[in-house]
Short mmCIF file of C-alpha atoms in Angstrom, two decimals:
data_model
loop_
_atom_site.label_atom_id
_atom_site.label_comp_id
_atom_site.label_asym_id
_atom_site.label_seq_id
_atom_site.Cartn_x
_atom_site.Cartn_y
_atom_site.Cartn_z
CA MET A 1 0.00 0.00 0.00
CA GLU A 2 1.45 3.36 -1.05
CA ARG A 3 1.99 5.74 1.85
CA ASN A 4 0.74 9.35 1.70
CA LEU A 5 3.90 11.43 1.42
CA MET A 6 2.38 14.16 3.62
CA ALA A 7 1.30 11.77 6.39
CA TRP A 8 4.41 12.35 8.45
CA PHE A 9 3.07 11.13 11.79
CA PRO A 10 4.02 7.48 12.49
CA GLU A 11 1.06 5.15 11.95
CA GLU A 12 1.97 2.99 14.95
CA LEU A 13 1.41 6.02 17.26
CA GLU A 14 -1.94 7.03 15.72
CA ASN A 15 -3.81 6.43 18.99
CA VAL A 16 -1.82 9.18 20.74
CA LYS A 17 -1.72 11.61 17.83
CA ALA A 18 -3.41 14.45 19.75
CA HIS A 19 -2.39 13.76 23.37
CA ASN A 20 -1.60 10.89 25.68
CA THR A 21 -3.53 12.00 28.77
CA THR A 22 -7.25 12.26 29.45
CA GLU A 23 -8.99 15.49 28.44
CA ASP A 24 -10.73 15.83 31.80
CA ILE A 25 -7.41 16.67 33.46
CA ILE A 26 -7.92 20.17 32.00
CA ASP A 27 -11.15 20.59 33.97
CA TRP A 28 -9.45 19.34 37.12
CA CYS A 29 -6.60 21.84 36.76
CA LEU A 30 -9.14 24.62 36.16
CA LEU A 31 -10.97 23.56 39.32
CA ARG A 32 -7.78 23.60 41.39
CA SER A 33 -6.86 27.03 40.07
CA ILE A 34 -10.29 28.53 40.76
CA LEU A 35 -10.57 27.09 44.27
CA ASN A 36 -7.07 28.21 45.20
CA ASP A 37 -7.46 31.71 43.71
CA THR A 38 -10.88 32.29 45.35
CA LYS A 39 -12.62 33.60 42.25
CA GLN A 40 -16.05 33.17 43.81
CA VAL A 41 -18.67 35.91 43.65
CA GLN A 42 -18.93 37.47 47.12
CA MET A 43 -22.41 36.50 48.31
CA ASP A 44 -22.06 36.08 52.07
CA ASP A 45 -25.35 37.98 52.44
CA VAL A 46 -27.31 35.43 50.37
CA THR A 47 -28.89 32.05 51.14
CA PHE A 48 -29.75 29.69 48.29
CA MET A 49 -32.78 27.59 49.28
CA ILE A 50 -33.06 24.29 47.41
CA PRO A 51 -35.89 21.76 47.94
CA TYR A 52 -34.94 18.26 46.80
CA GLY A 53 -36.26 14.70 46.51
CA THR A 54 -34.76 11.79 44.57
CA ASP A 55 -36.72 10.09 41.81
CA SER A 56 -33.77 9.00 39.64
CA THR A 57 -29.98 8.75 39.67
CA VAL A 58 -29.93 11.75 37.34
CA ARG A 59 -31.75 13.89 39.90
CA PHE A 60 -29.14 13.17 42.55
CA ARG A 61 -26.31 13.81 40.12
CA ASN A 62 -27.90 17.16 39.25
CA LEU A 63 -28.19 18.13 42.93
CA CYS A 64 -24.49 17.36 43.49
CA THR A 65 -23.62 19.38 40.38
CA VAL A 66 -25.62 22.41 41.53
CA LEU A 67 -24.09 22.29 45.03
CA PHE A 68 -20.60 22.06 43.56
CA TRP A 69 -21.36 24.94 41.17
CA LEU A 70 -22.46 27.07 44.13
CA TYR A 71 -19.33 26.17 46.08
CA CYS A 72 -16.98 26.91 43.18
CA ASN A 73 -18.65 30.16 42.14
CA THR A 74 -20.09 31.82 45.27
CA THR A 75 -19.55 32.40 48.97
CA ALA A 76 -23.31 32.14 49.57
CA LYS A 77 -24.91 30.07 52.28
CA ILE A 78 -26.61 26.97 50.89
CA SER A 79 -29.73 25.50 52.49
CA VAL A 80 -31.13 22.21 51.17
CA PHE A 81 -34.37 20.60 52.35
CA ILE A 82 -34.17 16.93 51.36
CA SER A 83 -37.52 15.13 51.44
CA GLU A 84 -36.84 11.51 50.57
CA THR A 85 -38.97 8.43 50.04
CA GLN A 86 -37.69 4.88 50.29
CA GLU A 87 -38.76 4.25 46.70
CA GLY A 88 -36.97 7.38 45.49
CA ASN A 89 -33.82 6.52 47.38
CA SER A 90 -33.82 3.02 45.86
CA LYS A 91 -33.26 4.62 42.44
CA SER A 92 -29.81 5.85 43.43
CA GLU A 93 -29.23 4.46 46.95
CA TRP A 94 -27.05 7.44 47.75
CA PHE A 95 -27.60 6.89 51.47
CA LYS A 96 -28.66 3.93 53.58
CA TRP A 97 -32.36 4.01 54.47
CA PRO A 98 -32.83 3.45 58.24
CA GLU A 99 -34.31 0.24 59.57
CA ALA A 100 -38.07 0.40 60.14
CA SER A 101 -37.54 0.02 63.88
CA ALA A 102 -35.52 3.26 63.89
CA ILE A 103 -38.35 5.32 62.37
CA PRO A 104 -41.27 5.95 64.80
CA ALA A 105 -43.53 7.38 62.08
CA LEU A 106 -43.36 9.21 58.77
CA PRO A 107 -42.64 11.98 58.04
CA TYR A 108 -39.50 11.62 60.16
CA ARG A 109 -36.84 14.30 60.65
CA LEU A 110 -33.29 12.95 60.89
CA GLU A 111 -31.15 14.13 63.80
CA SER A 112 -28.20 16.48 63.25
CA ARG A 113 -25.52 13.80 63.59
CA THR A 114 -27.10 11.78 60.78
CA VAL A 115 -27.47 14.94 58.68
CA ASP A 116 -23.71 15.55 59.00
CA GLN A 117 -23.18 12.06 57.61
CA ILE A 118 -25.53 12.92 54.74
CA LYS A 119 -23.44 16.03 53.95
CA ASP A 120 -20.33 13.86 53.90
CA VAL A 121 -22.01 11.47 51.45
CA ILE A 122 -22.92 14.42 49.20
CA TRP A 123 -19.30 15.65 49.20
CA ARG A 124 -18.01 12.21 48.29
CA ASN A 125 -20.53 11.90 45.48
CA ILE A 126 -19.49 15.32 44.19
CA CYS A 127 -15.86 14.25 44.10
CA ASN A 128 -16.64 10.89 42.53
CA ALA A 129 -18.84 12.43 39.85
CA LEU A 130 -16.91 15.57 38.95
CA VAL A 131 -13.25 14.88 39.70
CA PRO A 132 -11.48 13.14 36.78
CA THR A 133 -10.97 9.39 37.09
CA GLY A 134 -7.42 8.53 38.07
CA VAL A 135 -6.61 11.95 39.53
CA LEU A 136 -7.94 11.17 42.99
CA ASN A 137 -7.70 7.84 44.75
CA ALA A 138 -10.08 9.25 47.36
CA PRO A 139 -11.90 12.59 47.80
CA ASP A 140 -9.24 13.84 50.25
CA ASP A 141 -6.26 12.57 48.28
CA ILE A 142 -4.87 15.87 46.97
CA SER A 143 -3.45 18.63 49.15
CA GLY A 144 -6.08 21.24 49.89
CA MET A 145 -9.17 19.10 49.31
CA VAL A 146 -9.53 18.45 53.04
CA GLU A 147 -9.82 22.19 53.63
CA HIS A 148 -12.29 22.53 50.77
CA LYS A 149 -14.39 19.79 52.28
CA LYS A 150 -14.47 21.68 55.60
CA LYS A 151 -15.50 24.89 53.84
CA PHE A 152 -18.19 23.08 51.87
CA MET A 153 -19.60 21.45 55.01
CA ASN A 154 -19.75 24.86 56.73
CA GLN A 155 -21.35 26.52 53.71
CA LEU A 156 -24.05 23.84 53.40
CA SER A 157 -26.93 23.30 55.82
CA VAL A 158 -29.28 20.36 55.33
CA ILE A 159 -32.70 19.46 56.67
CA MET A 160 -33.41 15.78 56.00
CA GLU A 161 -36.93 14.42 56.21
CA LEU A 162 -38.12 10.92 55.32
CA ARG A 163 -41.65 10.56 53.94
CA SER A 164 -43.79 7.63 52.86
CA ASP A 165 -43.77 6.55 49.22
CA ASP A 166 -47.32 7.80 48.66
CA ALA A 167 -46.74 11.20 50.32
CA PRO A 168 -46.38 14.15 47.91
CA PHE A 169 -43.29 16.31 47.54
CA HIS A 170 -44.48 19.46 49.35
CA ARG A 171 -42.07 21.94 47.77
CA THR A 172 -43.79 25.11 48.99
CA LYS A 173 -43.69 23.97 52.61
CA TYR A 174 -39.99 23.09 52.41
CA LEU A 175 -39.20 26.51 50.95
CA ASN A 176 -41.11 28.28 53.71
CA GLU A 177 -39.25 26.36 56.39
CA MET A 178 -35.91 27.34 54.85
CA LEU A 179 -37.09 30.94 54.46
CA SER A 180 -38.07 31.09 58.13
CA LEU A 181 -34.59 29.89 59.15
CA ALA A 182 -32.59 32.10 56.79
CA THR A 183 -30.52 34.81 58.52
CA THR A 184 -29.25 36.63 55.41
CA PRO A 185 -30.90 39.75 53.94
CA PHE A 186 -31.25 38.05 50.55
CA VAL A 187 -32.53 34.59 49.63
CA VAL A 188 -32.87 32.59 46.41
CA ASN A 189 -35.68 30.17 45.63
CA HIS A 190 -33.53 27.84 43.53
CA ASP A 191 -34.26 24.59 41.72
CA ALA A 192 -31.93 21.61 42.25
CA ASP A 193 -31.11 21.48 38.54
CA VAL A 194 -30.33 25.09 37.61
CA LEU A 195 -27.02 26.87 36.92
CA LEU A 196 -26.29 30.55 36.30
CA PRO A 197 -23.13 32.25 34.97
CA GLN A 198 -21.04 34.35 37.34
CA GLN A 199 -21.88 37.55 35.44
CA THR A 200 -25.57 36.86 36.00
CA LEU A 201 -24.97 36.46 39.74
CA ILE A 202 -22.98 39.71 39.87
CA LYS A 203 -25.61 41.72 37.96
CA THR A 204 -28.50 40.27 39.95
CA MET A 205 -26.96 41.04 43.32
CA SER A 206 -25.95 44.54 42.25
CA VAL A 207 -29.63 45.26 41.47
CA LEU A 208 -30.91 43.81 44.76
CA ARG A 209 -28.29 45.58 46.87
CA ASN A 210 -28.38 49.00 45.21
CA ALA A 211 -31.95 49.62 44.03
CA ALA A 212 -35.44 49.68 45.49
CA ILE A 213 -36.06 46.23 44.05
CA ASP A 214 -37.61 43.33 45.95
CA VAL A 215 -37.37 40.51 43.41
CA VAL A 216 -35.03 39.72 40.51
CA TYR A 217 -35.55 37.09 37.83
CA PRO A 218 -32.01 36.38 36.59
CA TYR A 219 -32.99 35.46 33.03
CA GLY A 220 -34.97 36.87 30.11
CA PHE A 221 -38.71 36.44 29.56
CA GLY A 222 -39.29 33.99 26.72
CA ASN A 223 -36.87 31.49 25.23
CA TYR A 224 -33.88 32.00 27.52
CA GLN A 225 -33.50 28.49 28.97
CA LEU A 226 -30.66 26.34 27.65
CA GLN A 227 -30.99 22.64 28.39
CA ILE A 228 -27.89 20.65 29.38
CA HIS A 229 -27.88 16.93 28.63
CA ASP A 230 -24.18 16.00 28.71
CA LEU A 231 -22.60 17.03 32.01
CA GLU A 232 -19.18 15.71 31.06
CA SER A 233 -18.75 18.12 28.14
CA SER A 234 -15.92 20.60 28.73
CA ARG A 235 -18.34 23.43 27.82
CA ASN A 236 -20.55 22.45 30.74
CA MET A 237 -17.58 22.11 33.10
CA ASP A 238 -16.57 25.69 32.20
CA LEU A 239 -19.92 26.81 33.63
CA ILE A 240 -19.98 24.45 36.62
CA ILE A 241 -16.43 25.14 37.76
CA GLY A 242 -15.69 28.62 36.42
CA GLY A 243 -19.11 30.22 35.97
CA ASP A 244 -18.31 30.85 32.30
CA ALA A 245 -21.19 30.14 29.90
CA SER A 246 -19.68 31.69 26.75
CA SER A 247 -18.83 28.38 25.06
CA LEU A 248 -22.34 27.04 25.82
CA ILE A 249 -24.02 30.16 24.44
CA ALA A 250 -21.94 29.75 21.27
CA THR A 251 -23.66 26.39 20.61
CA VAL A 252 -27.18 27.87 20.40
CA GLY A 253 -28.62 27.09 16.99
CA ILE A 254 -25.83 24.61 16.26
CA GLY A 255 -26.10 21.84 18.81
CA THR A 256 -28.52 23.26 21.38
CA LEU A 257 -31.87 25.02 21.47
CA LEU A 258 -33.35 27.63 23.77
CA TRP A 259 -36.56 26.82 25.63
CA SER A 260 -39.15 28.80 27.55
CA SER A 261 -38.24 30.54 30.81
CA LYS A 262 -40.67 32.83 32.60
CA TYR A 263 -41.34 32.43 36.33
CA GLY A 264 -39.46 29.48 37.81
CA HIS A 265 -35.89 28.14 37.93
CA SER A 266 -34.25 30.68 40.26
CA ILE A 267 -35.78 33.76 41.89
CA PHE A 268 -33.78 36.23 44.01
CA PHE A 269 -35.62 38.01 46.85
CA LYS A 270 -35.04 40.49 49.59
CA ALA A 271 -35.83 38.07 52.41
CA ASP A 272 -38.08 40.48 54.32
CA SER A 273 -40.11 41.19 51.18
CA TYR A 274 -40.57 37.46 50.57
CA ARG A 275 -41.79 36.94 54.14
CA ALA A 276 -44.01 40.02 53.94
CA ILE A 277 -46.10 38.38 51.19
CA HIS A 278 -46.19 35.11 53.19
CA GLY A 279 -43.56 33.24 51.20
CA GLU A 280 -44.93 30.23 49.35
CA ASN A 281 -48.59 29.23 49.30
CA GLU A 282 -48.54 25.82 50.97
CA SER A 283 -51.89 24.87 49.44
CA PHE A 284 -49.91 24.22 46.25
CA ILE A 285 -48.51 20.72 46.56
CA SER A 286 -45.94 19.15 44.24
CA TRP A 287 -45.96 20.55 40.70
CA GLY A 288 -48.47 23.16 39.59
CA ALA A 289 -49.03 26.87 39.03
CA GLU A 290 -47.10 28.07 42.10
CA ASP A 291 -44.42 29.83 40.02
CA VAL A 292 -46.83 32.06 38.12
CA GLU A 293 -49.00 32.54 41.24
CA ARG A 294 -45.97 33.82 43.14
CA TYR A 295 -45.16 36.32 40.40
CA VAL A 296 -48.75 37.61 40.15
CA ARG A 297 -48.94 37.93 43.94
CA CYS A 298 -45.72 39.98 43.99
CA ILE A 299 -47.22 42.33 41.40
CA LYS A 300 -50.60 42.68 43.14
CA MET A 301 -48.99 43.22 46.55
CA GLY A 302 -46.78 46.03 45.31
CA LEU A 303 -43.33 44.44 45.18
CA ASN A 304 -40.84 45.88 42.70
CA ILE A 305 -39.67 43.20 40.27
CA SER A 306 -36.66 43.36 37.97
CA ARG A 307 -35.47 40.93 35.30
CA LEU A 308 -32.18 40.51 33.43
CA PRO A 309 -33.60 40.88 29.90
CA GLU A 310 -31.05 38.97 27.82
CA ALA A 311 -29.62 36.54 30.40
CA THR A 312 -29.80 32.77 29.96
CA VAL A 313 -30.67 30.17 32.60
CA PHE A 314 -29.14 26.70 32.30
CA HIS A 315 -31.24 23.64 33.13
CA LEU A 316 -29.75 20.20 33.85
CA GLU A 317 -32.14 17.80 32.14
CA HIS A 318 -33.64 14.76 33.89
CA PRO A 319 -36.52 12.28 33.61
CA ARG A 320 -39.74 13.68 35.05
CA GLY A 321 -41.42 11.77 37.84
CA ALA A 322 -44.99 12.21 39.07
CA ASN A 323 -44.07 15.11 41.36
CA SER A 324 -42.68 17.10 38.39
CA SER A 325 -45.57 16.71 35.97
CA GLU A 326 -49.33 16.62 35.55
CA GLN A 327 -49.22 13.06 36.91
CA ASN A 328 -48.94 14.67 40.34
CA PRO A 329 -52.11 13.59 42.24
CA ALA A 330 -52.59 17.14 43.53
CA PHE A 331 -52.37 18.72 40.07
CA ARG A 332 -56.12 19.22 39.61
CA ASP A 333 -56.43 20.76 43.07
CA ASN A 334 -53.53 23.08 42.25
CA GLU A 335 -55.26 24.15 39.03
CA LYS A 336 -58.55 24.76 40.85
CA LEU A 337 -56.78 26.84 43.50
CA TRP A 338 -55.04 28.95 40.87
CA ASP A 339 -58.33 29.52 39.02
CA GLU A 340 -59.80 30.87 42.27
CA ILE A 341 -56.82 33.02 43.29
CA GLN A 342 -55.98 34.68 39.99
CA VAL A 343 -59.29 36.58 39.78
CA LEU A 344 -58.91 38.20 43.23
CA THR A 345 -58.30 41.93 43.49
CA PRO A 346 -55.22 43.06 45.44
CA LEU A 347 -57.32 43.69 48.57
CA GLU A 348 -59.11 40.35 48.22
CA LEU A 349 -55.77 38.61 47.75
CA ILE A 350 -54.40 40.17 50.95
CA GLU A 351 -57.52 39.05 52.82
CA TYR A 352 -57.13 35.53 51.41
CA TYR A 353 -53.51 35.27 52.56
CA ASN A 354 -54.23 36.71 56.00
CA ASN A 355 -56.83 33.97 56.42
CA CYS A 356 -54.29 31.24 55.63
CA SER A 357 -52.90 29.49 58.70
CA TYR A 358 -49.52 28.21 57.48
CA TYR A 359 -47.64 31.52 57.82
CA LYS A 360 -48.38 31.74 61.55
CA ARG A 361 -46.14 28.71 62.18
CA TYR A 362 -43.19 30.85 61.11
CA GLY A 363 -44.14 33.95 63.12
CA TRP A 364 -44.77 36.06 60.02
CA ARG A 365 -47.02 39.09 60.33
CA ASP A 366 -50.36 39.73 58.66
CA ILE A 367 -50.08 41.51 55.32
CA SER A 368 -50.93 45.20 55.55
CA ALA A 369 -53.38 46.64 53.02
CA SER A 370 -51.62 50.02 52.99
#
């Protein structure tokens, strides 16, 4: 066979023509550089509130990714309310479900010592999922990772509740509990599968801190949601580790499409303003119209809302279980409730919320009509 005269590279070394190490070492080196140089956005005055329940291995992977993104990119406090069923946990088995004799009744709140063990499991899953294979023999194997683990454990607070398999995922209730415990002047109602670029975080916080604004939606209204399917792509790691979405944005129209984004995903609040409108309506259970209801309530109750008009929100895709779709048993009740609420005048809406009982558990005041 005649050899191409311009094919100078030896054929026997074809398998190492480009490099002889794994590509993911680049992401690891970027991670080390970012963590050591403290390039996080300063957000000590912010608490991210994330409700979570497992219904697939992908869901748990997404949670770990979001927590790692927050750790790499911000100094914010992170609060996670984990509401887990035995069936959901069996999909990933990321922690050992207690023996029946150890659970008096469901729902059951785990004690703090067990929660610390849960946080340790999350850290180990983060390292196993996102640190390149072969670089670490164990999560604490490289100098400095022990200190990063300590920082992560201090940054993260977890409430862990076990519920029965037929009990719904009561997202609004979990958010209210986290809101009642938050000590920072700003909070974020944040989904367990959403990422934002660092520039978006910087712009959003500059608006909340420096203007008479109560709420900020950190993405445009319309098709500003970019779906992420392949976490291992270097483009995605640029966003997760470094908060840089430029290479992902460059793929729009080529390999990715933009989807609708309007009222959910991630909403930044002045904490006192959020409490003043009674937080989340706990009559909405699982998936329903709570995102649009919250927005309309903010408008009718006089809150000032801002939005980053051209910003993109990034969604980590996952299979949808019953609690994330119209299969949710409470969906029809949620729809009926929204039909009733949306026609109320501002004064009628205030009266409705002052007649709710849930907010009194948190010591929140009645809403003033003035």
